[in-house]
Amino acid sequence: EGGLYIAYIRNEQSAISPAGIYLRRRDTTWSEARQLYTTRYFRGLTAEEAHLTLTADVGGVVYAGWDDPRLGRSVLLRSTDSGATWSEPLPLGDEQVTASRVRVLLGPEGQTLLLWQDARAACAFYQQLSPDGGVTWGERERVLTELACGQALSTRRATTGEVFLVAGEGTSRLSLAAWDGGRWSEIQALAFDFEDPVLAQRVYLDQLRLLLLNGRLVVAGQGQNREVWFLE
């Protein structure tokens, strides 16, 4: 809708602003902070432990997900009116699987993907699909079995609807997978080294970042002498 959302966790408790999750929206100006979820168990929580995520589609549906320290699992909130009202918190997983590090991805043709890790497994990713904007969710399915856990994940979405999942940004090696609406691609490992045509020496790129630009995948990285290189 052309606006901007920010979700954040307050980990200090006070009578005026209890510990919890807050949301602000910017159109022409910033809105007042809105409490989405409050709990004293957020006191002392660090950013590395929270795994807070926020996703919004063009129809005004907004998803907020995080790892709840008291429940020991991921929780999902959903709004259908651009953040004005919210559903009840939905704990994820079941008796067999403990969901953690949830994230919501927007796929092609109105698909919504719920992707999370099993906190009790060494490394296991699961996915649930919704065809109706989060009203109903399909059965969980094990996916991305070759992807290593413990990495920071980010997503990119093409104008045609494909979703790209990226792991390893900020390092010298990226892992990339694409969702086309029906399945995930095989994971591609991306690392870049080449001959500098001017200095006639080998360049090994680090601090890699990936983005979508005019329908192309673009990577920027830094060489040993701190020069920045750009590949597409």
GROMACS .gro file of C-alpha atoms in nm, residues 94-203:
model
  110
   94ASP     CA    1   0.249  -2.982   1.792
   95GLU     CA    2   0.345  -3.264   2.030
   96GLN     CA    3   0.595  -3.409   1.782
   97VAL     CA    4   0.751  -3.090   1.647
   98THR     CA    5   0.844  -2.770   1.832
   99ALA     CA    6   0.836  -2.478   1.590
  100SER     CA    7   1.104  -2.208   1.611
  101ARG     CA    8   1.235  -1.921   1.395
  102VAL     CA    9   0.911  -1.883   1.202
  103ARG     CA   10   0.895  -1.666   0.891
  104VAL     CA   11   0.614  -1.590   0.647
  105LEU     CA   12   0.684  -1.583   0.273
  106LEU     CA   13   0.449  -1.456   0.004
  107GLY     CA   14   0.445  -1.690  -0.295
  108PRO     CA   15   0.291  -1.664  -0.644
  109GLU     CA   16  -0.084  -1.651  -0.707
  110GLY     CA   17  -0.178  -1.547  -0.354
  111GLN     CA   18   0.009  -1.827  -0.178
  112THR     CA   19   0.134  -1.776   0.175
  113LEU     CA   20   0.416  -1.996   0.303
  114LEU     CA   21   0.484  -2.057   0.671
  115LEU     CA   22   0.845  -2.171   0.713
  116TRP     CA   23   0.992  -2.277   1.048
  117GLN     CA   24   1.253  -2.499   1.209
  118ASP     CA   25   1.207  -2.785   1.453
  119ALA     CA   26   1.374  -2.670   1.776
  120ARG     CA   27   1.416  -3.032   1.892
  121ALA     CA   28   1.587  -3.158   1.576
  122ALA     CA   29   1.949  -3.097   1.486
  123CYS     CA   30   1.839  -2.929   1.163
  124ALA     CA   31   1.493  -2.966   1.012
  125PHE     CA   32   1.286  -2.714   0.817
  126TYR     CA   33   0.910  -2.746   0.780
  127GLN     CA   34   0.661  -2.560   0.563
  128GLN     CA   35   0.284  -2.508   0.566
  129LEU     CA   36   0.091  -2.357   0.275
  130SER     CA   37  -0.213  -2.131   0.283
  131PRO     CA   38  -0.411  -2.058  -0.036
  132ASP     CA   39  -0.643  -1.805   0.134
  133GLY     CA   40  -0.424  -1.545   0.301
  134GLY     CA   41  -0.365  -1.732   0.625
  135VAL     CA   42  -0.727  -1.831   0.696
  136THR     CA   43  -0.638  -2.202   0.673
  137TRP     CA   44  -0.304  -2.382   0.670
  138GLY     CA   45  -0.214  -2.713   0.511
  139GLU     CA   46  -0.029  -2.999   0.675
  140ARG     CA   47   0.334  -2.948   0.759
  141GLU     CA   48   0.591  -3.076   0.508
  142ARG     CA   49   0.965  -3.129   0.551
  143VAL     CA   50   1.154  -2.907   0.304
  144LEU     CA   51   1.503  -2.776   0.229
  145THR     CA   52   1.674  -3.083   0.372
  146GLU     CA   53   2.014  -2.973   0.238
  147LEU     CA   54   2.004  -2.630   0.403
  148ALA     CA   55   2.222  -2.588   0.711
  149CYS     CA   56   2.056  -2.449   1.024
  150GLY     CA   57   2.199  -2.174   1.242
  151GLN     CA   58   2.239  -1.933   0.951
  152ALA     CA   59   2.068  -1.598   0.913
  153LEU     CA   60   1.796  -1.633   0.649
  154SER     CA   61   1.650  -1.361   0.430
  155THR     CA   62   1.400  -1.364   0.145
  156ARG     CA   63   1.356  -1.186  -0.186
  157ARG     CA   64   1.042  -1.189  -0.403
  158ALA     CA   65   1.038  -1.139  -0.779
  159THR     CA   66   0.765  -0.938  -0.949
  160THR     CA   67   0.652  -1.263  -1.113
  161GLY     CA   68   0.594  -1.416  -0.769
  162GLU     CA   69   0.892  -1.649  -0.725
  163VAL     CA   70   1.041  -1.647  -0.376
  164PHE     CA   71   1.416  -1.671  -0.315
  165LEU     CA   72   1.550  -1.788   0.020
  166VAL     CA   73   1.905  -1.672   0.095
  167ALA     CA   74   2.136  -1.799   0.370
  168GLY     CA   75   2.486  -1.681   0.455
  169GLU     CA   76   2.463  -1.312   0.371
  170GLY     CA   77   2.759  -1.123   0.513
  171THR     CA   78   2.994  -1.417   0.457
  172SER     CA   79   3.197  -1.549   0.161
  173ARG     CA   80   2.941  -1.816   0.066
  174LEU     CA   81   2.567  -1.791  -0.006
  175SER     CA   82   2.308  -2.067  -0.020
  176LEU     CA   83   2.017  -1.993  -0.253
  177ALA     CA   84   1.688  -2.173  -0.312
  178ALA     CA   85   1.381  -2.066  -0.513
  179TRP     CA   86   1.010  -2.146  -0.463
  180ASP     CA   87   0.805  -2.139  -0.786
  181GLY     CA   88   0.462  -2.205  -0.633
  182GLY     CA   89   0.491  -2.583  -0.635
  183ARG     CA   90   0.833  -2.685  -0.512
  184TRP     CA   91   1.170  -2.563  -0.391
  185SER     CA   92   1.465  -2.575  -0.625
  186GLU     CA   93   1.784  -2.752  -0.532
  187ILE     CA   94   2.002  -2.535  -0.313
  188GLN     CA   95   2.276  -2.352  -0.499
  189ALA     CA   96   2.603  -2.266  -0.324
  190LEU     CA   97   2.741  -1.933  -0.445
  191ALA     CA   98   3.102  -1.824  -0.389
  192PHE     CA   99   3.296  -1.590  -0.615
  193ASP     CA  100   3.662  -1.558  -0.704
  194PHE     CA  101   3.813  -1.426  -1.026
  195GLU     CA  102   4.118  -1.262  -1.179
  196ASP     CA  103   4.138  -0.883  -1.145
  197PRO     CA  104   4.212  -0.774  -1.504
  198VAL     CA  105   4.399  -0.461  -1.390
  199LEU     CA  106   4.611  -0.598  -1.104
  200ALA     CA  107   4.645  -0.951  -1.245
  201GLN     CA  108   4.573  -1.108  -0.906
  202ARG     CA  109   4.304  -1.337  -0.768
  203VAL     CA  110   4.011  -1.171  -0.592
   0.00000   0.00000   0.00000
